[in-house]
Short mmCIF file of C-alpha atoms in Angstrom, two decimals:
data_model
loop_
_atom_site.label_atom_id
_atom_site.label_comp_id
_atom_site.label_asym_id
_atom_site.label_seq_id
_atom_site.Cartn_x
_atom_site.Cartn_y
_atom_site.Cartn_z
CA MET A 1 43.09 77.48 96.31
CA THR A 2 45.03 75.79 99.10
CA ILE A 3 46.49 78.11 101.67
CA SER A 4 49.34 77.60 104.04
CA THR A 5 50.47 79.92 106.79
CA GLN A 6 54.03 80.87 107.50
CA ARG A 7 55.46 83.41 109.89
CA ASP A 8 57.48 85.99 108.06
CA ARG A 9 58.26 89.65 108.46
CA THR A 10 58.55 90.72 104.85
CA MET A 11 56.87 90.85 101.46
CA THR A 12 59.20 90.99 98.46
CA ALA A 13 58.54 91.22 94.76
CA PRO A 14 57.61 87.90 93.11
CA ALA A 15 60.42 86.75 90.84
CA PRO A 16 61.09 83.48 88.98
CA ARG A 17 63.33 81.08 90.84
CA GLU A 18 64.07 77.38 90.62
CA ASP A 19 64.72 76.61 94.27
CA PRO A 20 62.00 76.91 96.95
CA PRO A 21 62.44 79.51 99.68
CA LEU A 22 64.26 78.23 102.75
CA PRO A 23 62.06 77.96 105.86
CA GLY A 24 62.79 80.75 108.30
CA SER A 25 64.83 82.67 105.71
CA GLY A 26 63.11 85.89 106.76
CA ARG A 27 61.96 86.86 103.26
CA MET A 28 59.02 85.83 101.10
CA LYS A 29 59.79 85.00 97.52
CA ALA A 30 57.69 83.46 94.76
CA ASP A 31 58.23 81.09 91.88
CA ALA A 32 55.61 82.77 89.67
CA GLY A 33 55.50 81.36 86.15
CA LEU A 34 57.78 78.38 86.84
CA ARG A 35 55.68 76.08 89.02
CA ASP A 36 51.97 75.42 89.29
CA ARG A 37 51.91 76.56 92.90
CA LYS A 38 48.56 77.27 94.57
CA GLU A 39 49.84 78.07 98.03
CA ALA A 40 49.68 81.60 99.36
CA LEU A 41 51.60 82.90 102.33
CA VAL A 42 48.93 84.44 104.50
CA ALA A 43 49.44 86.58 107.56
CA ASN A 44 52.36 87.95 109.47
CA ASP A 45 51.75 87.11 113.12
CA SER A 46 53.92 90.02 114.23
CA PRO A 47 52.78 93.29 112.63
CA GLU A 48 55.29 96.11 112.40
CA SER A 49 55.76 97.78 115.77
CA LEU A 50 55.20 101.40 116.66
CA PRO A 51 57.71 103.24 118.88
CA ASP A 52 55.55 102.51 121.93
CA GLY A 53 54.71 98.88 121.07
CA PRO A 54 52.97 96.63 118.51
CA ASP A 55 50.66 98.26 115.96
CA LEU A 56 47.41 96.90 117.36
CA GLU A 57 45.27 98.79 114.84
CA LEU A 58 47.10 97.17 111.94
CA ALA A 59 46.66 93.78 113.59
CA ARG A 60 42.90 94.39 113.91
CA VAL A 61 42.61 95.36 110.24
CA ARG A 62 44.65 92.31 109.23
CA ASP A 63 42.58 89.93 111.31
CA HIS A 64 39.29 91.34 110.00
CA LEU A 65 40.30 91.10 106.35
CA LEU A 66 41.48 87.52 106.81
CA TYR A 67 38.20 86.74 108.57
CA LEU A 68 36.30 88.08 105.53
CA ASP A 69 38.46 86.22 103.01
CA PRO A 70 40.77 83.63 104.65
CA GLN A 71 42.15 82.23 101.39
CA GLY A 72 42.01 85.38 99.27
CA VAL A 73 39.60 83.73 96.82
CA ARG A 74 37.23 86.69 96.79
CA VAL A 75 39.98 89.25 96.37
CA GLY A 76 41.46 87.27 93.48
CA ARG A 77 38.14 87.29 91.67
CA ILE A 78 37.63 90.99 92.39
CA LEU A 79 41.01 91.73 90.83
CA ARG A 80 40.17 89.57 87.81
CA ASP A 81 36.87 91.39 87.34
CA SER A 82 38.53 94.78 87.85
CA ILE A 83 41.13 94.14 85.14
CA ASP A 84 38.42 92.82 82.80
CA GLN A 85 36.35 95.92 83.53
CA LEU A 86 39.25 98.09 82.41
CA LEU A 87 39.89 96.03 79.29
CA ASP A 88 36.18 96.23 78.39
CA GLY A 89 36.57 93.38 75.92
CA GLU A 90 32.86 93.38 75.03
CA HIS A 91 33.23 96.78 73.35
CA THR A 92 36.95 96.89 72.49
CA GLY A 93 38.06 93.30 71.92
CA ARG A 94 41.10 93.99 74.13
CA TYR A 95 42.65 91.25 76.26
CA ALA A 96 46.07 92.68 77.26
CA TRP A 97 47.02 95.23 79.91
CA LYS A 98 49.55 96.83 77.54
CA SER A 99 46.69 97.78 75.21
CA LEU A 100 45.21 100.13 77.83
CA TYR A 101 45.69 103.87 77.54
CA LYS A 102 47.79 105.57 80.19
CA THR A 103 44.70 107.26 81.67
CA GLU A 104 42.94 103.87 81.91
CA LYS A 105 45.89 102.36 83.78
CA THR A 106 45.82 105.32 86.16
CA HIS A 107 42.10 104.63 86.77
CA ALA A 108 42.82 100.99 87.72
CA GLY A 109 43.42 101.87 91.36
CA THR A 110 40.03 103.56 91.64
CA ILE A 111 38.25 100.57 90.10
CA VAL A 112 40.00 98.12 92.47
CA GLU A 113 39.23 100.35 95.47
CA ILE A 114 35.53 100.61 94.53
CA ASN A 115 35.12 96.90 93.76
CA LEU A 116 36.75 95.87 97.04
CA ARG A 117 34.48 98.27 98.90
CA ARG A 118 31.33 96.90 97.28
CA ASN A 119 32.22 93.24 97.63
CA PHE A 120 33.21 93.48 101.29
CA ALA A 121 30.67 96.20 102.20
CA LEU A 122 33.43 98.41 103.63
CA ALA A 123 32.40 101.73 105.14
CA ASP A 124 33.85 105.06 104.05
CA GLY A 125 36.83 106.24 106.05
CA ILE A 126 37.04 109.67 107.60
CA GLU A 127 40.23 110.67 105.82
CA MET A 128 41.11 107.51 103.90
CA ASP A 129 39.20 105.21 101.51
CA TYR A 130 37.82 102.73 104.05
CA SER A 131 36.90 102.37 107.67
CA ILE A 132 37.78 98.82 108.79
CA GLN A 133 36.97 98.03 112.41
CA GLY A 134 36.70 101.79 112.92
CA ILE A 135 40.23 102.35 111.56
CA ASP A 136 40.97 104.49 108.51
CA VAL A 137 42.65 102.48 105.72
CA ASP A 138 43.75 103.72 102.29
CA CYS A 139 43.76 101.38 99.27
CA LYS A 140 46.56 101.47 96.72
CA PHE A 141 46.88 99.27 93.62
CA SER A 142 49.78 98.78 91.24
CA GLN A 143 50.46 96.37 88.42
CA GLU A 144 54.14 96.81 89.21
CA PHE A 145 55.22 95.36 92.54
CA GLY A 146 56.35 98.22 94.76
CA GLY A 147 54.93 100.83 92.39
CA TRP A 148 52.25 102.11 94.74
CA MET A 149 51.95 105.91 94.75
CA ILE A 150 51.43 107.21 98.29
CA PRO A 151 49.77 110.61 98.77
CA PRO A 152 51.00 112.91 101.54
CA GLU A 153 47.70 112.63 103.42
CA ALA A 154 48.29 108.85 103.85
CA VAL A 155 51.38 109.38 106.03
CA GLY A 156 50.60 108.05 109.49
CA HIS A 157 47.74 105.90 108.20
CA ILE A 158 47.48 102.20 107.28
CA CYS A 159 47.54 101.41 103.57
CA LEU A 160 46.17 98.26 101.93
CA LEU A 161 48.74 97.64 99.18
CA VAL A 162 47.50 95.46 96.32
CA TRP A 163 49.53 94.15 93.40
CA ALA A 164 48.29 92.06 90.46
CA ASN A 165 50.03 91.06 87.24
CA ASP A 166 48.02 89.59 84.38
CA GLU A 167 51.13 88.32 82.58
CA LEU A 168 52.17 86.26 85.63
CA SER A 169 48.61 85.45 86.75
CA ARG A 170 49.68 86.32 90.30
CA TRP A 171 48.66 88.83 92.95
CA SER A 172 49.58 89.88 96.47
CA ALA A 173 48.24 92.22 99.14
CA GLY A 174 49.55 93.48 102.44
CA LEU A 175 49.27 96.23 105.03
CA LEU A 176 51.68 99.00 105.92
CA ARG A 177 51.43 101.98 108.21
CA VAL A 178 53.11 104.68 106.18
CA HIS A 179 55.80 106.83 107.78
CA ALA A 180 57.74 109.59 106.05
CA ASP A 181 61.04 107.71 106.42
CA LEU A 182 59.62 104.82 104.36
CA LEU A 183 59.09 107.04 101.30
CA ARG A 184 61.41 107.99 98.49
CA GLY A 185 62.43 111.56 97.80
CA GLY A 186 60.79 113.36 94.90
CA THR A 187 57.12 113.48 93.97
CA ASN A 188 54.87 113.53 90.95
CA ARG A 189 52.58 116.44 90.13
CA ASP A 190 50.05 115.15 92.68
CA ARG A 191 52.79 115.09 95.34
CA LYS A 192 52.57 111.31 95.51
CA VAL A 193 55.68 109.25 96.19
CA GLN A 194 56.71 105.61 96.05
CA LEU A 195 58.02 103.49 98.89
CA LYS A 196 61.75 102.98 99.23
CA ALA A 197 62.84 99.52 98.12
CA SER A 198 63.94 98.83 101.69
CA SER A 199 60.43 99.66 102.92
CA LEU A 200 58.91 96.62 101.19
CA ALA A 201 60.31 94.50 104.02
CA ARG A 202 58.03 96.37 106.44
CA ILE A 203 54.79 95.27 104.74
CA THR A 204 52.64 92.84 106.73
CA PRO A 205 51.42 90.27 104.16
CA LEU A 206 47.76 89.29 103.93
CA TRP A 207 47.84 87.09 100.82
CA PHE A 208 51.12 86.59 99.01
CA ASP A 209 51.84 85.36 95.48
CA ALA A 210 48.30 84.06 95.11
CA SER A 211 46.91 82.75 91.83
CA LEU A 212 45.03 85.33 89.76
CA PRO A 213 42.23 83.73 87.68
CA GLU A 214 43.81 83.33 84.28
CA ASN A 215 43.26 85.66 81.37
CA VAL A 216 43.07 82.76 78.93
CA LEU A 217 43.23 84.81 75.73
CA LEU A 218 46.36 86.62 76.90
CA HIS A 219 48.27 83.38 77.45
CA LEU A 220 47.34 81.55 74.25
CA GLU A 221 49.84 81.05 71.46
CA PRO A 222 49.31 83.89 68.94
CA GLY A 223 48.32 81.52 66.14
CA LEU A 224 45.69 79.81 68.28
CA ARG A 225 44.38 83.15 69.53
CA ASP A 226 44.03 84.36 65.93
CA ARG A 227 41.89 81.29 65.12
CA ILE A 228 39.53 82.32 67.92
CA LEU A 229 39.38 86.10 67.49
CA ILE A 230 37.89 86.05 63.99
CA GLU A 231 37.30 89.55 62.68
CA GLY A 232 33.78 90.69 61.96
CA LYS A 233 30.85 92.27 63.79
CA GLN A 234 28.59 89.26 63.16
CA LYS A 235 31.19 86.67 64.22
CA GLY A 236 30.51 86.65 67.96
CA GLN A 237 28.99 83.19 68.08
CA ALA A 238 31.70 81.78 65.82
CA ARG A 239 34.38 83.21 68.12
CA VAL A 240 32.76 81.70 71.22
CA ASN A 241 32.40 78.32 69.51
CA ALA A 242 36.07 78.46 68.48
CA LEU A 243 37.10 79.45 72.01
CA PHE A 244 35.48 76.40 73.60
CA GLY A 245 36.42 74.12 70.73
CA LEU A 246 40.10 75.00 70.84
CA VAL A 247 40.72 75.75 74.52
CA GLN A 248 39.98 72.62 76.52
CA GLY A 249 40.73 71.54 80.06
CA LYS A 250 41.09 74.96 81.69
CA PRO A 251 38.52 77.26 83.29
CA ILE A 252 37.38 80.09 81.04
CA GLY A 253 36.04 83.16 82.81
CA ARG A 254 33.17 85.35 81.75
CA GLY A 255 35.58 88.16 80.86
CA VAL A 256 37.14 85.94 78.21
CA VAL A 257 33.71 84.93 76.88
CA ARG A 258 32.69 88.60 76.81
CA THR A 259 35.79 89.52 74.80
CA ALA A 260 35.24 86.69 72.33
CA ALA A 261 31.53 87.38 71.84
CA GLN A 262 31.71 91.20 71.86
CA GLN A 263 27.95 91.15 72.43
CA SER A 264 25.76 92.17 75.37
CA ASP A 265 24.23 88.67 75.61
CA TYR A 266 27.62 86.99 75.60
CA MET A 267 26.72 84.31 78.15
CA ALA A 268 23.88 83.11 75.95
CA ARG A 269 26.49 82.23 73.31
CA VAL A 270 27.67 79.37 75.56
CA ARG A 271 24.30 77.78 76.33
CA THR A 272 22.30 75.12 74.51
CA GLY A 273 20.47 76.32 71.41
CA LYS A 274 20.71 76.47 67.64
CA GLY A 275 24.23 77.40 66.62
CA ARG A 276 25.37 77.91 70.21
CA ALA A 277 28.52 76.49 71.71
CA ARG A 278 27.11 73.63 73.80
CA THR A 279 24.94 72.42 70.94
CA VAL A 280 27.51 72.76 68.16
CA LEU A 281 30.43 71.27 70.10
CA ARG A 282 28.39 68.37 71.49
CA GLY A 283 28.71 66.81 68.05
CA GLN A 284 32.50 66.88 68.51
CA GLY A 285 32.27 65.09 71.85
CA ILE A 286 32.64 68.26 73.93
CA ILE A 287 30.70 69.17 77.05
CA ILE A 288 30.91 72.61 78.70
CA PRO A 289 30.17 72.43 82.44
CA GLY A 290 29.46 75.80 83.98
CA PRO A 291 29.44 77.54 87.36
CA PHE A 292 26.80 75.38 89.03
CA ARG A 293 27.13 72.79 91.75
CA ASN A 294 25.99 69.83 89.67
CA HIS A 295 28.25 70.87 86.78
CA GLN A 296 31.15 71.25 89.20
CA ASP A 297 30.44 67.71 90.38
CA ILE A 298 30.74 66.47 86.80
CA ALA A 299 34.12 68.15 86.25
CA ARG A 300 35.33 66.89 89.61
CA ALA A 301 34.25 63.30 88.88
CA LEU A 302 36.15 63.40 85.58
CA GLY A 303 39.29 64.60 87.32
CA ALA A 304 39.20 67.90 85.46
CA PRO A 305 39.69 71.43 86.86
CA VAL A 306 36.49 72.61 88.52
CA PRO A 307 34.94 75.83 87.18
CA GLY A 308 34.33 78.48 89.82
CA PRO A 309 31.79 81.30 89.87
CA GLY A 310 31.51 82.88 86.43
CA GLU A 311 33.62 80.15 84.78
CA PHE A 312 33.12 77.38 82.23
CA ILE A 313 35.35 74.55 81.11
CA SER A 314 35.41 72.69 77.80
CA LEU A 315 36.00 68.94 78.06
CA ARG A 316 36.08 66.34 75.30
CA VAL A 317 34.66 63.06 76.59
CA ALA A 318 34.38 59.47 75.40
CA LYS A 319 32.19 56.56 76.45
CA ARG A 320 34.01 54.48 79.00
CA ARG A 321 35.55 51.32 77.59
CA GLU A 322 37.67 48.53 79.00
CA GLU A 323 40.89 50.06 77.65
CA HIS A 324 40.25 53.21 79.74
CA GLY A 325 41.15 51.20 82.84
CA ASP A 326 40.73 53.12 86.07
CA ARG A 327 40.36 56.52 84.41
CA PRO A 328 37.91 58.72 86.40
CA TYR A 329 34.40 58.67 84.98
CA VAL A 330 30.96 60.18 85.41
CA ARG A 331 27.53 58.78 84.54
CA LEU A 332 25.51 60.95 82.14
CA ASP A 333 22.63 60.01 79.83
CA SER A 334 22.61 56.42 81.13
CA ALA A 335 26.24 55.85 80.19
CA ASP A 336 29.67 56.24 81.80
CA TRP A 337 32.00 58.87 80.33
CA VAL A 338 35.71 59.62 80.72
CA LEU A 339 37.93 62.44 79.51
CA ALA A 340 38.94 61.60 75.97
CA ASP A 341 42.53 61.46 74.78
CA ASP A 342 44.07 61.35 71.32
CA ASN A 343 43.25 57.65 71.01
CA ASP A 344 39.52 58.23 71.44
CA PRO A 345 37.62 59.06 68.25
CA PRO A 346 35.08 61.92 68.43
CA GLU A 347 31.56 60.87 69.33
CA THR A 348 28.45 62.79 70.26
CA ALA A 349 28.73 63.94 73.86
CA PRO A 350 25.97 63.47 76.44
CA LEU A 351 23.59 66.26 77.33
CA LEU A 352 24.48 68.08 80.51
CA PRO A 353 21.84 68.14 83.23
CA ASP A 354 20.03 71.40 83.86
CA ALA A 355 22.04 73.73 86.06
CA GLN A 356 21.33 73.34 89.77
CA GLY A 357 22.65 75.51 92.60
CA PRO A 358 25.17 78.35 92.54
CA ALA A 359 28.84 77.58 92.25
CA ALA A 360 30.78 76.70 95.35
CA ASP A 361 34.30 77.99 95.96
CA ASN A 362 36.91 75.44 94.96
#
């Protein structure tokens, strides 16, 4: 993910738009779903002020979190894993947020809070969820932008506000010190309240409108998805083979593989072996690089998207010929290979080298 920084005082709900935001317009807006944008607006250099001056505690929390994850890559993966954990595709076959029960959606915030704590080794707060640089910080998650439910005990404290939407494949996070005048009237049975719409402008952005690792099954055309999600308890391998045979050229995360396989050894369904995806699809000219440095190098050399940690990518290849011109190529099995197109007939793909080294962030 490429990150750019921009000074801005606000964080507003991502909404489709055709024209880019004007520099210095004073509001952050996103073009989610309309452009393949990988930029994220990072930090506000001027955190919201307290009556007696700048909120230095909020600035310290902001700076520390950006030090831990400058580009938001780790947080994006944590959110992907958290949503997949809720969907529990291995046991349920679910791939869509709307299929969750109401109680499961309510539990999403707890899962995100716990997974962020574990990944960043955050200490327990005294009154709030975390202690960051010795400062109490509460964590709130919502799949609806602005839908965070703030408990009364969080008033006066800093909140880490996280939003992620699987339909848009986007997420954002920012910091806000909660004051009573920022909250709406009325409460739920837990006495929690939402922020006023006008209060969203007070949020100090950390990562804004960042790319959420895609839930590939969710975004497939229904007919194609049906060809992959074959019914039957003994169809796990067939589903994984269909997944990598039909979905080419885009990273496929382990959550998607888990949902297709619906088996505890789901990753084994991808590897080389009798009936397994790499072996079966090799005969169709398909290679499946995985989350390893040398496999990433292969995808990169071919000019394909590079799989990150926990990801694979299916690529149909062809032996390099004169008509391929200056198409990017990679040398495997003593031959040069390029990404195949519709003019290239299927041929047996090369064997991938043994995996070497953990994946590097893209």
